[in-house]
C-alpha cells in the first residue's frame, strides 16, 4: 500500500511538473536573428526591388558592426543574418519562396519584397502561418483588415491616401480639366480612384479616365487621344517602367500639357533621369520622397545626411527612396526587437503599438492604425524646375511646407 501511494505521489508530481513547465521554462536565445526577405534581380520590379533590398542589407551590416541587434526578450545583442531569395518579379515564385522562408528556413522576421504586386502573395501566407510581415512598400489598402494582426506597413501610407494632397492642389489652383491614365493594378488603381472621387466631390469630372495594362510600354496613341480632350493637367499613375515609357513617348510626340504628373521621378530620380533625360522632366510634378524630401526631426537611426554619406561610401551605390525604405524597415524591426519583452510574433506586433506615433526616422513619422497601415506620413506635391546647373525639385504644395511656387502652366 505504501509503495502504491508513493507511486501515485510521484506521478502527480511529474504531471504537475509537466503542466507548470511552460510557466517556468524560457526559450534559449537564438545564436542569430534570421530575417527572411525576397528581391527581384530581373523583371519589371527589379530596379525598385534591388534598391529596397540593398537598404535593408545595409541596415543588417550596420547593426552587426555594433555586435548585433538588441533583443529585449533575451536582454542582449544578437547578430542578424539576412536570408534572401530572388523571386524574379514573379508572384508565383515569390509565393513559393515566402513559404520556404517560413517553413524550411524558419526565419524569425519576415520582410516583404518591393511594392503591392510582390507583397500581395506574402500577406495571406504570413497570416496563415501567424508570422508578422514587415511590409516596406506594399501599399494596397486591400492588405489591411481588423482580422489580420500579422502585418505592419513601415515606410509609406496606403496608396489610396497618396493623391489626397495632389487632389487638393488641383482644386485649389482651379485646374478643372484633368486627364487620368493609370496602370491596372491595386497600387495605381487605388490612387486613380481616390483622385477621381475627390475631384468629383469638388464638381470636377475628369475629361479622360482610363486604365491600361501594367506592362504597357507605348503610350503614343493614348497621348494623342488625351491631347484631343484639351486637359489642363495630365496625371499618369504607373510603376517606374510605365513612367519611363510615358515620359519618353511624351517627349517623342512633342505633345504639350500645362501640367504633367508621374509618380516615380520623386522616388527614383536617377533611374528615370537616366532613361528619359533631364529635359523630359522639366516642369514635371511628382510626389517628393526622401532623400529628395528631408525630415529634420529624427529621433531614431541616422539622419538623411549621415545615411547618404555612409551608405554611398560603404556600398558605392546612390541613394533613392527605395534604399531609404529598406533601411527604414530595418529600423522598425530594430525598435520592435528592442521593445518587445517576449520573442513571439504577436508580442512583436503589440510592441509596435507602444512606439507608434513616437518614432521619427529619416523617413518621417512612423505611426500605424489598428490594422497596421501607415498613417504618420503624407506625400506632398513637388515640381522639377530647371536651373542653370540642372533640375531642382521644389515642394509646391501644401503651402506650409512649400520650398517654391509652382510654374503653371508649363512653358
XYZ file of C-alpha atoms in Angstrom:
411
model
C 0.000 0.000 0.000
C 2.850 2.389 0.900
C 4.544 1.648 -2.419
C 1.280 2.380 -4.269
C 0.840 5.767 -2.518
C 4.423 6.725 -3.291
C 3.863 5.846 -6.938
C 0.709 7.995 -7.047
C 2.541 10.938 -5.437
C 5.415 10.534 -7.904
C 3.054 10.509 -10.883
C 1.184 13.570 -9.619
C 4.433 15.435 -9.051
C 5.611 14.517 -12.545
C 2.324 15.640 -14.085
C 2.397 18.920 -12.168
C 5.934 19.496 -13.379
C 4.873 18.954 -16.965
C 1.885 21.284 -16.568
C 3.893 24.010 -14.876
C 6.925 23.708 -17.164
C 5.713 26.279 -19.741
C 5.344 28.834 -16.976
C 8.903 28.454 -15.748
C 10.857 27.423 -18.820
C 12.121 30.148 -21.095
C 13.334 29.534 -24.616
C 17.044 29.930 -25.084
C 18.209 32.923 -27.098
C 18.920 32.098 -30.749
C 22.512 32.376 -31.928
C 21.360 34.765 -34.632
C 18.186 36.548 -35.681
C 17.165 35.255 -39.094
C 15.497 37.875 -41.275
C 13.904 36.461 -44.394
C 13.110 38.512 -47.472
C 12.889 38.406 -51.252
C 14.246 40.610 -54.012
C 13.883 40.715 -57.783
C 17.059 40.745 -59.864
C 15.091 40.715 -63.112
C 11.659 41.610 -64.445
C 9.641 44.837 -64.195
C 10.238 45.391 -60.470
C 13.988 44.716 -60.447
C 15.344 48.252 -60.082
C 12.965 49.167 -57.247
C 13.258 45.798 -55.525
C 17.052 45.664 -55.504
C 17.273 49.220 -54.131
C 14.930 48.279 -51.285
C 16.894 45.084 -50.615
C 20.214 46.948 -50.536
C 18.784 49.383 -47.978
C 17.743 46.508 -45.713
C 21.090 44.788 -46.274
C 22.891 47.995 -45.270
C 20.912 48.107 -42.005
C 21.895 44.485 -41.262
C 25.574 45.274 -41.813
C 25.371 48.357 -39.617
C 23.803 46.597 -36.619
C 26.200 43.663 -36.935
C 29.127 46.089 -36.766
C 27.732 47.075 -33.367
C 27.524 43.490 -32.148
C 24.045 42.728 -33.418
C 20.551 43.952 -32.670
C 19.417 44.322 -29.055
C 16.620 41.850 -28.262
C 14.783 42.843 -25.074
C 13.280 39.368 -24.639
C 16.798 37.996 -24.045
C 18.355 41.206 -22.677
C 21.308 41.121 -25.050
C 22.505 41.869 -28.548
C 22.228 39.076 -31.108
C 23.825 39.053 -34.602
C 21.491 39.302 -37.589
C 21.582 37.091 -40.671
C 19.728 38.009 -43.852
C 18.189 35.054 -45.710
C 17.165 36.280 -49.168
C 15.953 34.690 -52.396
C 15.405 36.034 -55.910
C 11.733 35.983 -56.978
C 12.486 37.398 -60.455
C 9.435 39.717 -60.204
C 7.176 36.633 -60.311
C 4.297 36.366 -57.828
C 4.144 32.587 -58.385
C 7.809 32.144 -57.499
C 7.503 34.675 -54.679
C 4.690 32.643 -53.065
C 6.883 29.518 -53.082
C 9.844 31.391 -51.630
C 7.860 33.133 -48.872
C 6.620 29.697 -47.788
C 10.180 28.392 -47.924
C 11.459 31.175 -45.680
C 8.823 30.355 -43.062
C 8.657 26.551 -43.174
C 12.166 25.487 -44.196
C 14.434 28.341 -43.136
C 12.300 29.130 -40.061
C 13.173 32.818 -40.139
C 12.406 34.914 -37.064
C 11.418 38.035 -39.013
C 9.728 38.206 -42.427
C 10.099 41.232 -44.746
C 8.118 41.669 -47.966
C 9.627 42.409 -51.367
C 9.002 45.754 -53.084
C 5.536 47.002 -53.960
C 1.963 45.794 -53.804
C 2.228 43.178 -56.558
C 5.007 41.146 -54.927
C 3.643 41.783 -51.426
C 0.153 40.583 -52.377
C 1.138 36.903 -52.106
C 3.090 37.427 -48.873
C 0.155 38.832 -46.884
C -2.066 35.699 -46.858
C 0.922 33.373 -46.431
C 2.179 35.297 -43.404
C -1.302 35.384 -41.900
C -1.794 31.651 -42.444
C 1.466 30.881 -40.631
C 0.819 33.540 -37.954
C 4.014 35.300 -38.977
C 4.333 39.075 -38.640
C 5.083 40.598 -42.048
C 7.122 43.804 -42.111
C 5.950 45.487 -45.302
C 8.185 48.333 -46.579
C 6.304 49.409 -49.722
C 3.298 47.162 -50.405
C 0.695 49.884 -50.004
C -2.556 48.359 -51.276
C -5.366 49.175 -48.834
C -6.804 45.710 -49.531
C -3.989 44.145 -47.489
C -5.164 45.670 -44.219
C -8.116 44.438 -42.162
C -9.117 44.076 -38.489
C -8.883 40.294 -38.901
C -5.152 40.294 -39.686
C -2.797 41.290 -36.859
C 0.238 39.940 -38.730
C 1.006 42.929 -40.957
C 2.676 46.315 -40.490
C 3.417 48.886 -43.208
C 6.715 50.550 -42.362
C 7.577 53.230 -44.902
C 4.562 54.665 -46.771
C 0.844 55.291 -46.287
C -1.573 53.064 -48.180
C -1.636 54.041 -51.838
C -5.237 55.264 -51.765
C -4.058 58.077 -49.479
C -1.221 59.206 -51.750
C -3.128 61.540 -54.120
C -5.032 63.379 -51.382
C -2.685 66.374 -51.441
C -2.477 66.205 -55.244
C -6.262 66.500 -55.461
C -6.217 69.473 -53.086
C -3.540 71.115 -55.247
C -5.628 70.731 -58.410
C -8.777 72.009 -56.724
C -7.094 74.966 -55.016
C -5.444 76.037 -58.301
C -8.756 75.746 -60.184
C -7.402 73.144 -62.585
C -10.762 71.817 -63.713
C -9.962 69.752 -66.824
C -7.981 66.733 -65.651
C -6.955 63.642 -67.630
C -6.029 60.490 -65.706
C -4.325 57.396 -67.089
C -3.341 54.571 -64.746
C -1.937 51.053 -64.735
C -4.490 48.374 -63.869
C -3.159 47.132 -60.509
C -4.112 47.788 -56.882
C -1.310 50.295 -56.317
C -2.158 52.582 -59.221
C -5.893 51.971 -59.416
C -6.442 52.967 -55.791
C -4.690 56.285 -56.465
C -6.754 56.933 -59.570
C -9.975 56.156 -57.718
C -9.106 58.459 -54.804
C -8.172 61.301 -57.131
C -11.355 60.870 -59.180
C -13.517 60.730 -56.050
C -12.022 63.891 -54.538
C -12.256 65.801 -57.818
C -15.861 64.784 -58.366
C -16.697 65.863 -54.813
C -15.444 69.304 -55.899
C -17.655 69.156 -59.025
C -14.689 68.356 -61.297
C -15.246 65.440 -63.647
C -12.104 64.117 -65.380
C -12.148 64.734 -69.128
C -10.296 61.436 -69.587
C -10.083 58.461 -67.192
C -8.592 55.236 -68.499
C -6.775 52.106 -67.272
C -4.007 50.344 -69.184
C -2.233 47.022 -68.559
C 0.692 47.275 -66.135
C 3.070 46.012 -68.828
C 2.155 48.862 -71.212
C 5.317 50.091 -72.928
C 3.952 52.509 -75.533
C 1.700 55.462 -74.706
C 1.899 57.307 -78.053
C -1.673 56.641 -79.217
C -3.012 57.284 -75.715
C -1.193 60.610 -75.515
C -2.683 61.709 -78.822
C -6.144 60.671 -77.635
C -5.709 62.596 -74.381
C -4.366 65.617 -76.286
C -7.678 65.848 -78.135
C -9.550 66.372 -74.836
C -7.514 69.551 -74.129
C -6.838 68.849 -70.426
C -5.258 71.403 -68.100
C -3.432 68.575 -66.302
C -2.376 65.070 -67.307
C -1.899 62.603 -64.434
C -0.166 59.268 -65.090
C -0.117 56.647 -62.332
C 2.249 53.741 -63.023
C 5.350 51.843 -61.910
C 8.846 53.029 -62.982
C 8.723 51.194 -66.316
C 5.383 52.881 -67.066
C 6.668 56.328 -66.115
C 9.749 55.886 -68.286
C 7.755 54.796 -71.349
C 5.167 57.533 -70.789
C 7.746 60.333 -70.476
C 9.760 59.034 -73.435
C 6.647 58.937 -75.632
C 5.508 62.333 -74.394
C 8.806 63.847 -75.477
C 8.845 61.981 -78.792
C 5.349 63.125 -79.743
C 6.068 66.743 -78.878
C 2.699 66.970 -77.102
C 2.490 69.843 -74.618
C 0.366 69.957 -71.463
C 0.073 72.689 -68.845
C 0.783 70.129 -66.126
C 2.133 66.569 -66.196
C 2.331 64.366 -63.085
C 4.075 60.987 -62.664
C 4.937 59.037 -59.518
C 8.441 57.608 -59.646
C 10.667 60.574 -60.548
C 10.158 61.550 -56.901
C 11.261 58.107 -55.709
C 13.908 57.015 -58.203
C 15.120 60.170 -59.891
C 18.468 58.790 -61.077
C 16.751 55.840 -62.787
C 14.105 57.963 -64.501
C 16.547 60.716 -65.487
C 18.970 58.172 -66.954
C 16.223 56.751 -69.178
C 14.331 59.876 -70.225
C 16.855 62.696 -69.853
C 16.694 65.910 -67.865
C 14.707 67.789 -70.500
C 11.761 65.390 -70.272
C 11.469 66.037 -66.532
C 11.395 69.839 -66.714
C 8.232 71.203 -65.019
C 7.005 67.655 -64.289
C 5.141 67.185 -60.995
C 5.631 64.236 -58.646
C 5.467 63.065 -55.017
C 8.722 64.167 -53.296
C 10.086 61.454 -51.014
C 13.353 61.007 -49.087
C 16.164 61.696 -49.928
C 14.675 64.477 -52.091
C 12.467 65.327 -49.110
C 14.474 65.739 -45.904
C 12.979 65.413 -42.417
C 14.925 67.260 -39.743
C 13.130 65.793 -36.709
C 14.854 62.400 -36.366
C 14.996 60.594 -33.024
C 15.880 57.074 -34.197
C 18.511 55.906 -36.670
C 20.674 58.058 -38.904
C 19.508 61.435 -40.208
C 19.429 61.668 -44.004
C 22.776 63.476 -44.405
C 24.620 60.841 -42.381
C 22.799 57.962 -44.062
C 23.595 59.213 -47.571
C 27.248 59.757 -46.716
C 27.855 56.382 -45.053
C 25.709 54.397 -47.490
C 27.371 55.794 -50.625
C 30.863 55.446 -49.149
C 30.217 51.884 -47.975
C 28.273 50.462 -50.920
C 29.391 52.733 -53.802
C 25.702 52.971 -54.753
C 23.463 56.042 -54.955
C 20.585 56.545 -52.523
C 16.982 56.662 -53.699
C 13.678 56.350 -51.854
C 13.603 52.553 -52.067
C 17.021 52.411 -50.413
C 15.610 54.577 -47.621
C 12.520 52.346 -47.375
C 14.634 49.205 -46.963
C 16.808 50.813 -44.303
C 13.741 52.227 -42.568
C 12.144 48.768 -42.410
C 15.296 47.621 -40.613
C 14.944 50.464 -38.109
C 11.342 49.457 -37.334
C 12.468 45.844 -36.845
C 15.285 47.042 -34.581
C 12.952 49.129 -32.425
C 10.445 46.264 -32.264
C 13.020 43.747 -31.022
C 14.377 46.275 -28.523
C 10.877 46.897 -27.158
C 9.129 43.518 -27.043
C 9.563 41.637 -23.756
C 8.628 38.374 -25.431
C 10.058 36.752 -28.523
C 6.930 35.719 -30.400
C 5.083 37.166 -33.369
C 2.063 38.714 -31.640
C 4.256 40.152 -28.884
C 6.359 41.819 -31.569
C 3.226 43.243 -33.178
C 1.945 44.535 -29.821
C 5.319 46.133 -29.098
C 4.983 48.199 -32.274
C 1.818 49.786 -30.894
C 3.779 51.155 -27.938
C 6.094 53.305 -30.051
C 3.739 54.077 -32.944
C 3.386 57.845 -33.238
C 6.574 58.494 -31.249
C 9.245 57.373 -33.695
C 10.760 59.834 -36.161
C 13.212 58.348 -38.666
C 14.793 59.720 -41.831
C 11.550 58.618 -43.491
C 9.357 60.780 -41.251
C 6.862 59.902 -38.522
C 6.197 56.199 -38.042
C 2.588 55.799 -36.973
C 0.169 52.979 -37.735
C -3.534 52.378 -37.200
C -5.071 49.292 -35.590
C -4.810 47.392 -38.872
C -1.086 48.053 -39.263
C -1.434 50.654 -42.032
C 0.910 53.633 -42.013
C -0.886 56.906 -41.173
C 2.002 59.085 -39.971
C 3.190 60.172 -43.402
C 1.680 62.044 -46.315
C 3.030 62.790 -49.774
C 3.258 66.449 -50.809
C 3.290 67.693 -54.405
C 6.597 68.719 -55.949
C 7.710 70.097 -59.308
C 11.027 69.711 -61.125
C 12.125 73.182 -62.157
C 15.156 73.841 -64.394
C 18.141 75.847 -63.171
C 21.463 76.746 -64.773
C 23.033 73.610 -63.307
C 20.205 71.119 -63.800
C 16.912 70.353 -62.081
C 15.709 71.218 -58.608
C 12.667 69.566 -57.029
C 10.588 72.121 -55.138
C 7.772 71.173 -52.803
C 4.946 73.351 -54.154
C 2.017 72.121 -52.041
C 0.865 72.260 -49.280
C 1.944 75.845 -48.797
C 3.054 75.460 -45.158
C 5.984 73.235 -46.230
C 6.499 74.609 -49.745
C 10.042 75.410 -50.865
C 8.929 77.115 -54.067
C 5.951 78.142 -56.178
C 4.546 76.025 -58.997
C 5.292 77.140 -62.529
C 1.873 76.728 -64.132
C 1.190 76.473 -66.966
C 4.444 74.860 -68.032
C 6.302 76.967 -70.640
